[in-house]
C-alpha positions as semicolon CSV with decimal commas, in nm:
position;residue;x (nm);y (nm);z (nm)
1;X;1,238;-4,458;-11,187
2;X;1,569;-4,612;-11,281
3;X;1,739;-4,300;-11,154
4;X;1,578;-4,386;-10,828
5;X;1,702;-4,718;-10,851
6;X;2,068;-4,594;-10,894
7;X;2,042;-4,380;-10,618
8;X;1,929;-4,675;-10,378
9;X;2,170;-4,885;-10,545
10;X;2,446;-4,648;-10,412
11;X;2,333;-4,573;-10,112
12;X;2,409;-4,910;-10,037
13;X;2,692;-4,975;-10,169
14;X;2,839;-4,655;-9,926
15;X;2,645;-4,828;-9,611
16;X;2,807;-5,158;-9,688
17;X;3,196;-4,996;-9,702
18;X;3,117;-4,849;-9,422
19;X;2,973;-5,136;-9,244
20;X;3,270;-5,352;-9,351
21;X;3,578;-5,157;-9,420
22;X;3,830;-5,183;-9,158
23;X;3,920;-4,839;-9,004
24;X;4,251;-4,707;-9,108
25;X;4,373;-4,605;-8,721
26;X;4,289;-5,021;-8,614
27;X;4,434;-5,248;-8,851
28;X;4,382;-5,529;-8,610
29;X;4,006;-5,480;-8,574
30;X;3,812;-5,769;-8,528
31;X;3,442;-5,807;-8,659
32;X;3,271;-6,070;-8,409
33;X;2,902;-6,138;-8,431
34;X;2,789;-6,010;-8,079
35;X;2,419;-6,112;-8,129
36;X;2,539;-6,492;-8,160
37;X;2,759;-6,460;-7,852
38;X;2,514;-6,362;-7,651
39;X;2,295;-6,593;-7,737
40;X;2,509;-6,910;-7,710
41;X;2,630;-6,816;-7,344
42;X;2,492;-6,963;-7,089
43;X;2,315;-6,791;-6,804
44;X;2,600;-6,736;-6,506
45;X;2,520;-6,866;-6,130
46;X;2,544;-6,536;-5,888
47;X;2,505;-6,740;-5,629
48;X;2,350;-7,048;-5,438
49;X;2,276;-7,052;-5,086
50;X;2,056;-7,261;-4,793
51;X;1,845;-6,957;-4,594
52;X;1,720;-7,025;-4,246
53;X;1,791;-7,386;-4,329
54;X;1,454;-7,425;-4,490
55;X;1,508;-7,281;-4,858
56;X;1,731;-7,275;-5,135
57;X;1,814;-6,993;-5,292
58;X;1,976;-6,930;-5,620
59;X;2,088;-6,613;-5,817
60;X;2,150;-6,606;-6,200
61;X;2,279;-6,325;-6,419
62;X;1,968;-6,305;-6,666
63;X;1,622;-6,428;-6,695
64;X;1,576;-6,809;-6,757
65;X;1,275;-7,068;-6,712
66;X;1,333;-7,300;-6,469
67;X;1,263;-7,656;-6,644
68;X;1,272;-7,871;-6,358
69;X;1,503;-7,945;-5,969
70;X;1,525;-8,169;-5,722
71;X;1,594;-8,213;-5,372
72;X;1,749;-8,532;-5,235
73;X;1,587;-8,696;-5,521
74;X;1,261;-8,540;-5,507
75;X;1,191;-8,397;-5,841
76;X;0,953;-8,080;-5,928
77;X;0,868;-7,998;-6,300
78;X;0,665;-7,705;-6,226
79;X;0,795;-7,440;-6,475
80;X;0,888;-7,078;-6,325
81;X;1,067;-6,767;-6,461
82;X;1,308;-6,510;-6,335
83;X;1,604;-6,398;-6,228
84;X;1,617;-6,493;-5,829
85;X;1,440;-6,874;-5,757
86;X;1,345;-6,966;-5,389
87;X;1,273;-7,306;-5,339
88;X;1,153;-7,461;-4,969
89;X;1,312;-7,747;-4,877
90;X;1,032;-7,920;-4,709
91;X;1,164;-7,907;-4,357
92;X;1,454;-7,732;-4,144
93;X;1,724;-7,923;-4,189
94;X;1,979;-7,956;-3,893
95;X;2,296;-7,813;-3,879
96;X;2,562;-7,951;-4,102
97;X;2,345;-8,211;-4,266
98;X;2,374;-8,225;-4,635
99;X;2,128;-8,118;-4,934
100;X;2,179;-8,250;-5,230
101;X;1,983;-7,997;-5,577
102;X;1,976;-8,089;-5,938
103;X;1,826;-7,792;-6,118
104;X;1,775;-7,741;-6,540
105;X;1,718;-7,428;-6,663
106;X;1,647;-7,266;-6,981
107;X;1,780;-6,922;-7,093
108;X;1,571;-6,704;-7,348
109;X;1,824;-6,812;-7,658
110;X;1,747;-7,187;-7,587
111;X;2,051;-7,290;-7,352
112;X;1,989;-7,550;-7,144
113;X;2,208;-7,643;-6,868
114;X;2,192;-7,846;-6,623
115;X;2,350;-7,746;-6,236
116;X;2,425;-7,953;-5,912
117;X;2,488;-7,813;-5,573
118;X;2,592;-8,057;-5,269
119;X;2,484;-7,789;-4,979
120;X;2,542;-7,844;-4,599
121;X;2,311;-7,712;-4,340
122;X;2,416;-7,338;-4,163
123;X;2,569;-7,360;-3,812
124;X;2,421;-7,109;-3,593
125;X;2,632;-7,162;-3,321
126;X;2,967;-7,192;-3,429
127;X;3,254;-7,309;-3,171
128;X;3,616;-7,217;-3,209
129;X;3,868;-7,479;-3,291
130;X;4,222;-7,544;-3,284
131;X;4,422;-7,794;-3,500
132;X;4,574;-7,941;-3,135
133;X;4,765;-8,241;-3,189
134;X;4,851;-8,457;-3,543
135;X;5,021;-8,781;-3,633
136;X;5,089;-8,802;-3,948
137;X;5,309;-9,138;-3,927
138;X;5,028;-9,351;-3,836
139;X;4,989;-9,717;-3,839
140;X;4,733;-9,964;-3,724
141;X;4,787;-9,953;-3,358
142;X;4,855;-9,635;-3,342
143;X;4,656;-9,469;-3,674
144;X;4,702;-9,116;-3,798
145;X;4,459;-8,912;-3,576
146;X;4,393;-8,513;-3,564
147;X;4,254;-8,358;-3,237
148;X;4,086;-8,063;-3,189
149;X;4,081;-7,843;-2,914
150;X;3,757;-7,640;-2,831
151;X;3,829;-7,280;-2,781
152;X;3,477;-7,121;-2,769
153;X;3,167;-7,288;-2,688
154;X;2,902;-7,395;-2,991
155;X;2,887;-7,646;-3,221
156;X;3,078;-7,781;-3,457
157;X;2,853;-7,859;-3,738
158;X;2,960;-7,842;-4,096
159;X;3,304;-7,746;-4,035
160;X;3,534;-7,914;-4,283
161;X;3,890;-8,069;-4,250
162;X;4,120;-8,168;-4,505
163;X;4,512;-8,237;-4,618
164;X;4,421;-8,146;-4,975
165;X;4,210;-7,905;-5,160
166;X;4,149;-8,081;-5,424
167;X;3,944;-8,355;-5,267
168;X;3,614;-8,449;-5,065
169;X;3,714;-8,302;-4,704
170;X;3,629;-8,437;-4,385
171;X;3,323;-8,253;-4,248
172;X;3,226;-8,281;-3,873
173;X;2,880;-8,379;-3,747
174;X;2,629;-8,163;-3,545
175;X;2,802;-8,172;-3,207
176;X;2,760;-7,960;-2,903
177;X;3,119;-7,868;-2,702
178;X;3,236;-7,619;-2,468
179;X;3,534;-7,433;-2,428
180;X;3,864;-7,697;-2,299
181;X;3,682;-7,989;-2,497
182;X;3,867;-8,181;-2,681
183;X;3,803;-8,401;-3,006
184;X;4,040;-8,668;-3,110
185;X;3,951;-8,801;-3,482
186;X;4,065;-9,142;-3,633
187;X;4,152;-8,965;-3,962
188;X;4,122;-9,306;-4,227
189;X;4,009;-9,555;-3,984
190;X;3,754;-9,615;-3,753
191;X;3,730;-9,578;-3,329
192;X;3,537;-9,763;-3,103
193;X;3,638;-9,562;-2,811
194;X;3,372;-9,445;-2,591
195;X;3,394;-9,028;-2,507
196;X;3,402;-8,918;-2,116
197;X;3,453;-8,649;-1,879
198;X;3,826;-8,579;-1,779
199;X;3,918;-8,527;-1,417
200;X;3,901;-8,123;-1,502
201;X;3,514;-8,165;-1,602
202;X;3,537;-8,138;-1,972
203;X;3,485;-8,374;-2,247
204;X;3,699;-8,589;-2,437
205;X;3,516;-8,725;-2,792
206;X;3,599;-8,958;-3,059
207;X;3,520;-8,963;-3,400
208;X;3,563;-9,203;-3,688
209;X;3,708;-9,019;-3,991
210;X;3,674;-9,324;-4,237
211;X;3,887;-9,114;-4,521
212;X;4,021;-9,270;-4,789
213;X;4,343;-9,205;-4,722
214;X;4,599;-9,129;-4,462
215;X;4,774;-8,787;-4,408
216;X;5,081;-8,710;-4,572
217;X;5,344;-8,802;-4,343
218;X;5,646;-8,610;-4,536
219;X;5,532;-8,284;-4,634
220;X;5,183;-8,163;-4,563
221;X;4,927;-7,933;-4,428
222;X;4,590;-7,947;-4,290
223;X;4,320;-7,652;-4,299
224;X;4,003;-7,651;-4,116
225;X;3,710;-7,444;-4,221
226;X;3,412;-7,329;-4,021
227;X;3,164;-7,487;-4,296
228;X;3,148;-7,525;-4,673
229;X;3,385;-7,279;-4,882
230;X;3,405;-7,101;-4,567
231;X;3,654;-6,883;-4,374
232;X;3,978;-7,089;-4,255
233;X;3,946;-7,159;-3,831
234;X;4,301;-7,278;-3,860
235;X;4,589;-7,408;-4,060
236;X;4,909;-7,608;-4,014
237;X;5,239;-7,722;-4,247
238;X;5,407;-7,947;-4,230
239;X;5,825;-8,102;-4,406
240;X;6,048;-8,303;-4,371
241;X;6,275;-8,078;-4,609
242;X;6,355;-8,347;-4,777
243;X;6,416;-8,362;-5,193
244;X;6,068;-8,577;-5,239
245;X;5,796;-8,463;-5,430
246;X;5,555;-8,695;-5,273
247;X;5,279;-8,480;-5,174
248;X;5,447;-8,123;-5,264
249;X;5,221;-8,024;-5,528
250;X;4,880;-8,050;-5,254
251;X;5,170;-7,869;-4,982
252;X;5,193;-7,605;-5,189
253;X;4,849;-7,536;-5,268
254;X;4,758;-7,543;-4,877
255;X;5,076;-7,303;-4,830
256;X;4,954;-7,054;-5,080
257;X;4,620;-6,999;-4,950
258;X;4,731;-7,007;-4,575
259;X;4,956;-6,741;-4,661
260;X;4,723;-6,519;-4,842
261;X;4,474;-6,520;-4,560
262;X;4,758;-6,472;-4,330
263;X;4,672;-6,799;-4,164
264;X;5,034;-6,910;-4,149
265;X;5,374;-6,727;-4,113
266;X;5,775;-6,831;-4,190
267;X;5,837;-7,193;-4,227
268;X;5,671;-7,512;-4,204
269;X;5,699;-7,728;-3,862
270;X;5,989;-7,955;-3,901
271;X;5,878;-8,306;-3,947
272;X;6,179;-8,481;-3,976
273;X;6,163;-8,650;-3,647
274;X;5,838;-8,774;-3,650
275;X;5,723;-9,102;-3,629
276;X;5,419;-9,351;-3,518
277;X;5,456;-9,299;-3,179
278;X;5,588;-8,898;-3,224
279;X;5,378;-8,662;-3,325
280;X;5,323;-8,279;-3,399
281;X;5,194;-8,137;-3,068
282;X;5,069;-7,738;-3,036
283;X;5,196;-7,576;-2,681
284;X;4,984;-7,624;-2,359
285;X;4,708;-7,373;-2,357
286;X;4,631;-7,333;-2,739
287;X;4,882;-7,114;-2,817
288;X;4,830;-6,974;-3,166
289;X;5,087;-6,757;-3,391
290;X;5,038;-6,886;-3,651
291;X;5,408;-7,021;-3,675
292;X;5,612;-7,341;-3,644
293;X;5,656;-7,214;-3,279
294;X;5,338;-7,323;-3,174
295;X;5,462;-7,706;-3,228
296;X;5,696;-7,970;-3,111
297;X;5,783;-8,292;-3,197
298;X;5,670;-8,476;-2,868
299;X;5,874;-8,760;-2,677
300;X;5,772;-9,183;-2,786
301;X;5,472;-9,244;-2,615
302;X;5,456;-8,901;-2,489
303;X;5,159;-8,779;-2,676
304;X;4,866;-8,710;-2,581
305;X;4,572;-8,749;-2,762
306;X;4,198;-8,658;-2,570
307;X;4,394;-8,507;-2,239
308;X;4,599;-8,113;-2,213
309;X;4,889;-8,143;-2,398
310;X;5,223;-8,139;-2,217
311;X;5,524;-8,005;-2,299
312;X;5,756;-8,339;-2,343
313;X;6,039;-8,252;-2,670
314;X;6,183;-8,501;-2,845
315;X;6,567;-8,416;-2,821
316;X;6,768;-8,618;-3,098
């Protein structure tokens, strides 16, 4: 009996050296309690999506229990487990309109978290823009304004405009254009203009930005997206080249990811010459190469916001 006992007794005293001695060729090893790791992370979002307009779909990298969402408001407690959720909306929402979804799940440790998506309807029928014409100088008479030149016929639903990735972008409303439309938009104000036809049969439309703030009238960009973390339509910079910071830090960001999705080549458009009533105009016909030789400062007064642009240089 107590011969069995030593026995046992050394047996584990061999299985806990090797359990917890260090090996000799990793001095550095580090002993980390996996089991408690894994059970303290929380359960990673694949992905979220609107499908077909009518249903939200999420993905999540384990199994959880779904404690409770919402939609708009509308809250469901019904309890469900998996992997992949589908949840209907309760209608087909239009293109470009936004869904807002509060979901709390539960992973099989006892994690809870709690997610929120701000979703935006899919466009179907997706135009093709152009950044056209931008004045970044603006003031109340004549307000910083960003038009938009219609290269493909669709709608332009859900696509998003901004100066500055790190902020709530502009997104445009579920509108029907064809191709040599044009949309002029009152960036942080708002325009009481009426749309019509130009002499050439195509539209002219205005839209009220209401943004909180105005472009950045030193150094800058703009980057328009066809929806929602979507692919980039188009992209401008913008400088003065001057020594100021102001607004380098949000220029630099745009720059960077223009550059990587070679969405913008070489130097920014010169700036230095613009002003309230001259403004950064592309060349007649959409000409796109991605390059500050698609632009020119235009003449005082010369611009030419909801008509063709023409080609009228201001010459210092």
């Amino acid at each position: 009996f107590f011969r069995y006992i030593s026995m046992k007794y050394v047996f584990f005293i061999i299985l806990f050296f090797l359990i917890f001695t260090p090996s000799c060729n990793n001095q550095n090893q580090k002993i980390e309690d996996i089991f408690h790791k894994i059970e303290t992370e929380d359960a990673k979002i694949i992905s979220a999506e609107i499908v077909n307009n009518n249903t939200f779909n999420i993905v999540l990298s384990e199994v959880v229990e779904i404690l409770e969402f919402s939609i708009n408001g509308e809250e469901n407690k019904e309890k469900i487990l998996g992997k992949e959720f589908f949840f209907p909306l309760g209608r087909t929402i239009e293109m470009g309109e936004r869904v807002t979804i509060a979901l709390t799940y539960r992973k099989n440790g006892g994690n809870t978290t709690r997610a929120y998506f701000t979703l935006y309807g899919k466009n179907t029928r997706k135009a093709n823009l152009l950044i056209n014409e931008v004045s970044v100088k603006g003031t109340k008479t004549l307000p910083d304004r960003v038009e938009l030149l219609v290269t493909k016929s669709g709608n332009i639903a859900g696509f998003e405009l901004t100066d500055d990735l790190d902020s709530t972008p502009l997104t445009l409303p579920s509108l029907e254009v064809e191709r040599g439309d044009i949309i002029v938009i009152y960036w942080n104000s708002k325009t009481n203009k009426e749309d019509y036809i130009r002499e050439n049969g195509k539209h002219t439309y205005f839209l009220s930005g209401n943004m909180a703030n105005t472009l950045i009238s030193t150094t800058g960009a703009l980057i328009l997206f066809d929806e929602h973390d979507g692919t980039i339509v188009d992209g401008i910079l913008y400088s003065d080249f001057s020594s100021s910071d102001y607004g380098k830090d949000k220029y630099e960001k745009c720059e960077t990811l223009l550059v990587e999705n070679n969405e913008w080549y070489g130097e920014p458009i010169s700036s230095e010459y613009v002003t309230a009533s001259r403004v950064l105009t592309r060349l007649k016909g959409g000409v796109d190469t991605n390059t500050s030789e698609d632009f020119f400062t235009s003449q005082a007064r010369k611009s030419s916001f909801g008509e063709e642009n023409e080609y009228y240089p201001y010459e210092k």
